[in-house]
XYZ file of C-alpha atoms in Angstrom:
438
model
C -67.377 51.771 -24.000
C -64.089 53.737 -22.717
C -65.996 54.726 -19.626
C -67.097 51.336 -19.113
C -63.615 49.695 -19.972
C -61.993 52.341 -17.423
C -64.402 51.096 -14.732
C -63.688 47.435 -15.371
C -59.357 47.723 -15.146
C -58.694 48.152 -11.518
C -55.075 48.622 -12.019
C -52.682 49.287 -15.068
C -48.600 49.128 -14.439
C -46.960 52.447 -15.256
C -43.642 51.523 -14.539
C -41.818 48.214 -13.683
C -40.812 47.185 -9.853
C -37.047 47.638 -8.897
C -35.529 44.099 -8.937
C -35.319 42.582 -5.207
C -33.709 39.766 -3.497
C -35.702 36.601 -2.990
C -37.041 35.785 0.706
C -34.433 34.297 2.807
C -36.229 31.105 2.654
C -35.963 30.798 -0.725
C -32.357 31.113 -1.451
C -28.750 30.089 -0.278
C -28.013 27.542 2.556
C -31.335 27.972 4.223
C -33.245 26.905 0.950
C -31.123 23.744 0.689
C -31.236 22.865 4.288
C -35.080 23.362 4.620
C -35.427 21.539 1.191
C -32.949 18.572 1.834
C -32.874 18.076 5.751
C -36.118 19.365 6.966
C -38.552 18.862 4.009
C -41.264 16.895 6.015
C -41.738 15.387 9.465
C -39.814 12.045 8.854
C -36.966 13.844 7.254
C -36.542 16.217 10.232
C -36.559 13.282 12.526
C -33.985 11.433 10.703
C -31.994 14.629 10.361
C -31.994 15.091 13.982
C -31.051 11.526 14.911
C -28.166 11.607 12.153
C -26.845 14.866 13.706
C -26.947 13.226 17.316
C -25.115 10.082 15.988
C -22.534 12.154 14.237
C -21.863 14.445 17.436
C -21.791 11.316 19.569
C -18.795 9.614 17.184
C -16.903 13.051 16.883
C -17.309 13.818 20.555
C -15.115 10.578 21.373
C -13.064 10.633 18.178
C -11.865 14.532 17.902
C -10.227 14.331 21.580
C -8.625 11.097 20.998
C -6.939 12.510 18.001
C -6.286 15.963 19.643
C -4.561 14.322 22.478
C -2.630 12.066 20.613
C 1.198 11.261 21.134
C 3.855 11.138 18.715
C 7.407 11.283 20.292
C 7.589 8.186 22.326
C 9.574 4.943 21.753
C 6.781 2.489 23.206
C 3.441 1.972 24.406
C 4.394 2.140 28.016
C 6.060 5.526 27.701
C 2.855 6.823 25.785
C 0.789 5.905 28.691
C 3.201 7.867 30.791
C 3.111 10.788 28.861
C -0.993 10.691 28.868
C -0.648 10.296 32.589
C 1.282 13.438 33.166
C -1.560 15.146 31.306
C -4.084 13.896 33.505
C -5.554 11.384 30.894
C -5.849 7.742 30.670
C -4.773 5.555 28.149
C -8.093 5.698 26.085
C -8.227 9.448 26.172
C -5.276 10.055 23.515
C -3.957 8.201 20.229
C -0.711 6.747 20.543
C 0.521 7.564 16.845
C 4.277 7.460 18.182
C 3.938 3.519 16.846
C 3.621 5.184 13.518
C 6.623 7.290 13.974
C 8.773 4.295 14.692
C 7.215 1.469 12.673
C 5.679 3.196 9.620
C 8.459 2.019 7.189
C 7.633 -1.646 8.155
C 3.586 -0.835 7.666
C 4.458 0.509 3.950
C 7.375 -1.623 3.118
C 7.486 -4.823 5.232
C 10.917 -6.296 5.833
C 12.401 -4.733 2.461
C 15.933 -3.698 3.059
C 15.991 -0.034 4.150
C 18.733 0.845 1.894
C 16.674 -0.362 -1.244
C 13.583 1.581 -0.381
C 14.035 3.970 -3.578
C 13.753 0.554 -5.830
C 9.596 0.123 -4.756
C 9.108 3.967 -5.059
C 10.692 4.061 -8.349
C 8.721 1.160 -9.600
C 5.628 2.899 -8.180
C 6.381 6.056 -10.053
C 7.309 4.044 -13.102
C 3.936 2.234 -12.878
C 1.948 5.505 -12.682
C 3.839 7.130 -15.580
C 3.089 4.066 -17.499
C -0.435 3.891 -16.701
C -1.115 7.771 -17.388
C -1.155 7.910 -21.127
C -3.810 4.803 -20.615
C -6.212 6.672 -18.330
C -5.859 10.097 -19.963
C -5.697 10.020 -23.528
C -4.745 13.714 -24.190
C -1.030 12.863 -23.149
C 1.561 12.181 -25.702
C 1.159 8.843 -27.449
C 5.236 8.881 -26.754
C 4.412 7.864 -23.224
C 2.992 4.596 -24.408
C 6.548 3.159 -24.566
C 6.645 3.702 -20.737
C 3.515 1.735 -20.800
C 5.032 -1.202 -22.675
C 8.408 -1.102 -20.244
C 6.912 -0.231 -17.049
C 5.419 -3.600 -15.951
C 8.636 -5.500 -16.316
C 10.613 -2.667 -15.071
C 8.947 -2.650 -12.109
C 8.969 -6.504 -11.513
C 12.913 -6.312 -11.983
C 13.000 -3.293 -9.588
C 11.030 -4.696 -6.884
C 12.823 -8.230 -6.867
C 16.284 -7.475 -8.393
C 18.177 -10.374 -9.801
C 19.218 -10.624 -13.265
C 18.591 -7.970 -15.974
C 17.927 -10.920 -18.135
C 14.596 -12.116 -16.795
C 12.609 -9.265 -17.797
C 14.317 -9.200 -21.137
C 13.232 -12.842 -21.837
C 9.966 -12.323 -20.479
C 9.526 -9.473 -22.822
C 11.015 -12.179 -25.436
C 7.768 -14.404 -25.002
C 5.675 -11.445 -26.049
C 7.194 -11.384 -29.308
C 7.041 -15.039 -29.734
C 3.203 -14.454 -29.288
C 3.385 -11.850 -31.954
C 5.143 -14.183 -34.286
C 3.337 -17.002 -33.490
C -0.410 -14.868 -34.371
C 1.315 -13.906 -37.589
C 2.357 -17.242 -38.885
C -0.610 -19.235 -38.112
C -2.920 -16.305 -39.119
C -1.587 -16.740 -42.912
C -1.595 -20.585 -42.410
C -4.988 -21.627 -40.659
C -6.889 -18.365 -40.114
C -8.226 -16.242 -37.104
C -8.749 -19.020 -34.366
C -5.399 -20.971 -34.833
C -3.491 -17.470 -34.631
C -5.291 -16.547 -31.643
C -4.596 -20.169 -29.692
C -1.054 -20.018 -30.855
C -0.477 -16.359 -29.607
C -1.651 -17.690 -26.381
C -0.234 -21.081 -26.266
C 3.258 -20.471 -27.438
C 4.505 -17.807 -25.394
C 3.344 -19.726 -22.207
C 5.371 -22.787 -23.354
C 8.212 -20.194 -23.894
C 7.995 -19.049 -20.514
C 7.417 -22.058 -18.467
C 10.221 -24.078 -20.528
C 12.715 -21.768 -22.155
C 12.670 -18.489 -20.210
C 14.532 -19.704 -16.798
C 17.115 -21.994 -18.603
C 17.617 -19.127 -21.043
C 17.886 -16.512 -18.409
C 20.294 -18.379 -16.694
C 22.493 -18.893 -19.323
C 22.740 -15.131 -20.481
C 23.533 -14.223 -17.008
C 26.508 -16.625 -16.818
C 27.539 -15.076 -20.415
C 26.974 -11.591 -19.682
C 26.087 -11.356 -15.648
C 24.179 -8.090 -15.625
C 21.972 -7.364 -12.402
C 20.936 -5.652 -9.024
C 20.672 -7.083 -5.374
C 17.902 -9.732 -5.168
C 15.269 -9.548 -2.857
C 13.238 -12.432 -1.402
C 9.436 -12.306 -1.549
C 9.364 -12.999 2.305
C 11.136 -9.363 2.518
C 8.216 -8.092 0.564
C 5.075 -7.097 2.967
C 3.098 -4.098 4.331
C 1.266 -2.023 2.061
C 4.132 -2.596 -0.712
C 2.794 -6.437 -0.909
C -1.159 -5.215 -1.048
C 0.434 -3.070 -3.970
C 2.260 -5.602 -5.710
C -0.796 -7.980 -5.660
C -3.267 -5.575 -6.071
C -1.920 -3.643 -8.933
C -0.808 -6.520 -10.873
C -4.266 -8.376 -10.788
C -5.885 -5.356 -11.832
C -3.666 -4.795 -14.724
C -3.651 -8.620 -15.819
C -7.295 -9.423 -14.974
C -8.954 -6.794 -17.615
C -7.428 -8.125 -20.747
C -8.053 -11.866 -19.593
C -11.596 -10.902 -18.458
C -12.468 -9.216 -21.882
C -11.067 -12.626 -23.452
C -13.364 -14.650 -21.204
C -16.289 -12.720 -22.158
C -15.895 -12.993 -25.722
C -14.807 -16.542 -25.454
C -18.432 -17.255 -23.463
C -20.278 -15.663 -26.203
C -18.556 -17.381 -29.054
C -20.552 -19.820 -31.186
C -17.706 -22.223 -31.146
C -18.712 -25.036 -28.407
C -15.342 -25.936 -27.040
C -14.206 -22.168 -26.778
C -17.849 -21.319 -25.209
C -17.790 -24.128 -22.768
C -14.313 -23.878 -21.830
C -14.815 -20.233 -20.804
C -18.189 -21.260 -18.933
C -16.483 -23.796 -16.858
C -13.588 -21.512 -16.082
C -15.890 -18.658 -14.948
C -18.439 -20.933 -13.091
C -15.593 -22.848 -11.227
C -13.646 -19.553 -10.079
C -16.760 -18.080 -8.813
C -17.996 -20.689 -7.409
C -15.109 -20.890 -4.690
C -14.132 -18.411 -2.423
C -11.221 -16.471 -2.796
C -9.256 -17.738 0.111
C -9.675 -21.410 -0.660
C -7.810 -20.283 -4.083
C -4.986 -18.842 -1.966
C -4.657 -21.674 -0.205
C -4.600 -23.568 -3.230
C -1.993 -21.349 -4.586
C -0.082 -21.868 -1.645
C 0.054 -25.496 -1.530
C -1.391 -27.242 -4.848
C -0.406 -24.761 -7.973
C 3.193 -26.125 -8.019
C 1.757 -29.558 -8.694
C 0.208 -28.627 -12.075
C 3.156 -26.935 -13.503
C 5.846 -28.857 -15.306
C 8.573 -30.315 -13.457
C 11.455 -28.710 -12.120
C 9.218 -25.351 -11.990
C 9.106 -23.401 -8.652
C 7.131 -20.130 -8.767
C 7.447 -17.829 -6.003
C 4.432 -17.985 -3.475
C 3.865 -14.125 -4.350
C 3.883 -14.960 -8.010
C 1.466 -17.846 -7.397
C -0.868 -15.626 -5.343
C -0.794 -12.721 -8.093
C -1.870 -15.497 -10.741
C -4.390 -17.014 -8.603
C -5.764 -13.463 -7.636
C -5.715 -12.631 -11.559
C -8.044 -15.508 -12.328
C -10.252 -14.866 -9.644
C -10.514 -11.280 -10.592
C -10.954 -12.285 -14.602
C -13.768 -14.244 -13.800
C -15.826 -11.490 -12.347
C -14.515 -8.962 -14.836
C -15.761 -11.602 -17.648
C -19.172 -11.418 -16.294
C -19.354 -7.610 -15.978
C -18.439 -7.024 -19.323
C -20.681 -9.691 -20.744
C -23.276 -7.483 -19.104
C -22.226 -4.982 -21.228
C -22.249 -6.862 -24.400
C -25.693 -8.161 -23.571
C -26.988 -4.360 -22.873
C -25.827 -3.721 -26.554
C -28.687 -3.521 -29.088
C -28.407 -6.260 -31.992
C -28.299 -3.570 -34.192
C -24.621 -2.693 -33.528
C -23.630 -6.020 -34.474
C -25.596 -5.707 -37.814
C -23.777 -2.528 -38.290
C -20.500 -3.928 -37.698
C -21.347 -6.816 -40.166
C -22.704 -4.378 -42.925
C -19.384 -2.375 -42.505
C -17.548 -5.457 -44.106
C -15.759 -5.679 -40.656
C -14.140 -9.349 -39.440
C -14.836 -10.278 -36.010
C -12.020 -8.785 -34.299
C -12.361 -5.346 -36.246
C -15.909 -5.214 -35.067
C -15.183 -6.131 -31.535
C -12.153 -3.435 -31.489
C -13.724 -0.605 -33.233
C -17.631 -0.976 -32.445
C -18.547 -3.524 -29.702
C -16.157 -3.514 -27.249
C -15.641 0.277 -26.715
C -19.868 0.540 -25.907
C -19.626 -2.479 -24.037
C -16.921 -1.045 -21.727
C -18.260 2.222 -21.312
C -21.536 0.347 -19.905
C -19.297 -1.845 -17.714
C -17.272 0.939 -16.194
C -19.008 1.190 -12.970
C -18.819 -2.516 -12.284
C -15.490 -2.849 -13.733
C -14.215 -0.545 -11.272
C -16.488 -1.891 -8.188
C -14.592 -5.074 -8.562
C -11.261 -3.552 -9.007
C -11.883 -1.833 -5.387
C -13.218 -5.054 -3.936
C -9.846 -7.200 -5.411
C -7.520 -4.505 -4.166
C -9.124 -4.730 -0.394
C -9.142 -8.434 -0.628
C -5.379 -8.734 -0.917
C -5.626 -8.463 2.984
C -6.546 -12.156 2.749
C -2.868 -13.388 2.232
C -2.760 -13.080 5.735
C -3.964 -16.525 5.995
C -1.622 -18.009 4.057
C 1.726 -16.576 5.912
C 2.205 -13.428 3.794
C 3.044 -10.337 5.740
C 0.449 -7.817 4.247
C -0.293 -4.671 6.488
C -2.820 -6.379 8.781
C -0.031 -9.124 9.288
C 2.530 -6.444 9.714
C 0.322 -4.953 12.425
C -0.176 -8.334 14.050
C 3.938 -8.379 14.284
C 4.257 -5.137 15.313
C 1.418 -5.782 18.360
C 3.402 -8.702 19.362
C 6.339 -7.108 20.192
C 7.262 -6.128 23.953
C 7.343 -2.132 23.055
C 3.969 -1.956 21.243
C 1.924 -4.878 22.769
C -1.119 -3.629 23.268
C -1.462 -1.155 20.729
C -4.624 -1.506 18.581
C -6.611 1.509 16.771
C -3.680 3.607 16.143
C -2.418 0.818 13.450
C -5.715 0.131 11.944
C -6.611 3.869 10.950
C -3.285 3.962 9.244
C -3.876 1.085 7.292
C -7.689 2.179 6.652
C -6.578 5.517 5.471
C -3.953 4.058 3.295
C -6.616 1.800 1.649
C -9.165 4.574 1.650
C -6.603 6.927 -0.493
C -6.207 4.271 -3.028
C -9.856 2.864 -3.418
C -11.173 6.707 -3.348
C -8.965 7.472 -6.156
C -10.190 4.551 -8.343
C -13.612 5.631 -7.626
C -13.128 9.190 -8.763
C -11.698 8.269 -11.862
C -14.367 6.036 -12.556
C -16.620 9.014 -12.263
C -14.346 11.288 -14.153
C -14.548 8.736 -17.146
C -17.854 8.079 -16.999
C -18.796 11.863 -17.181
C -16.042 12.551 -19.844
C -17.503 9.474 -22.098
C -21.273 11.202 -21.747
C -20.315 14.470 -22.506
C -18.304 12.948 -25.931
C -21.588 10.772 -26.549
C -23.649 13.749 -26.816
């Protein structure tokens, strides 16, 4: 048997082979290129075409950037410098316009000696937003979160210090109304009272009260008119204000649309469908021309504030539908579990339903915010000097008449930085919530 067995076994390993590197085609960059760029005939053709397109674009852009001019005072001088180099006006970028007019592109016509105010306002806003975006930060920073919105408003526009204080008082009116009606008539009346009474206070009482306090104790800083606010500062004011205000309003509209009370449900449905069914540019013209007619007599809202209100309404309608999708995606068992725990409606929404719905809705919400921030450029059509409006004004001057791409490249980079940051935070938050769920 042993001889037969010895004849059937052709090879017996007596020692392990030493460890070797994998073949060159099966590791590193070569493997990635082969699998992702040249995995087949179609993939190879598309890769070659893409490389050709990228090369063609870069071959035109890189020399244009490399031959850029930064130190001249006009487009004519810039072209003279390019001519001295033996180049045409299309062979080099005249970024001197940015060196000369960057402050207008960023701040509009805001007084130059007061630039510190919008910069401080932006820092306060980011500081107030930080504990919400990153929960690991100290909870004491939430005090800054509550102060930041009104402080930013006061820093940018200036005027009486009593105005933001009286506006803040309106929130205490809402809180007191909620407590009072909760004991008197129940949850629904408390919610309605907490919304309606502050609005009445702000529309009818806040203005006269602020004026009276200013007469008694004059405190304030230099007032800046809204027409002086322009450029990227205006885009930030409108975009960030609408983003901050539209999220809670969108949540309330989404919950109202799923309410069992017909009045609340159909009011929310009507609001959402009417707002979504009309283009934003039409609502901006409405804010410019008609919104004052719907306000109490004697009320005169600044145009920028009217635009913020209308853009907030427009964004909240889209946010409401995004969140409603998140609510619809939750299994029915989550609602039944909340009822089984004995939680009332608001506690079940706050502790169980909304956290899960918002997690599902994060990509849609951030996508809506990015679109909203870019759509702030539409205010150009109602006479506000956003970055594109400022660029047109610069191009209309004798010094820079004819400049084109350099201004729009700068504006595009600014918008890209903010939109890309929002997108990256969205990815960070999604990954963080997925890890915590596991």
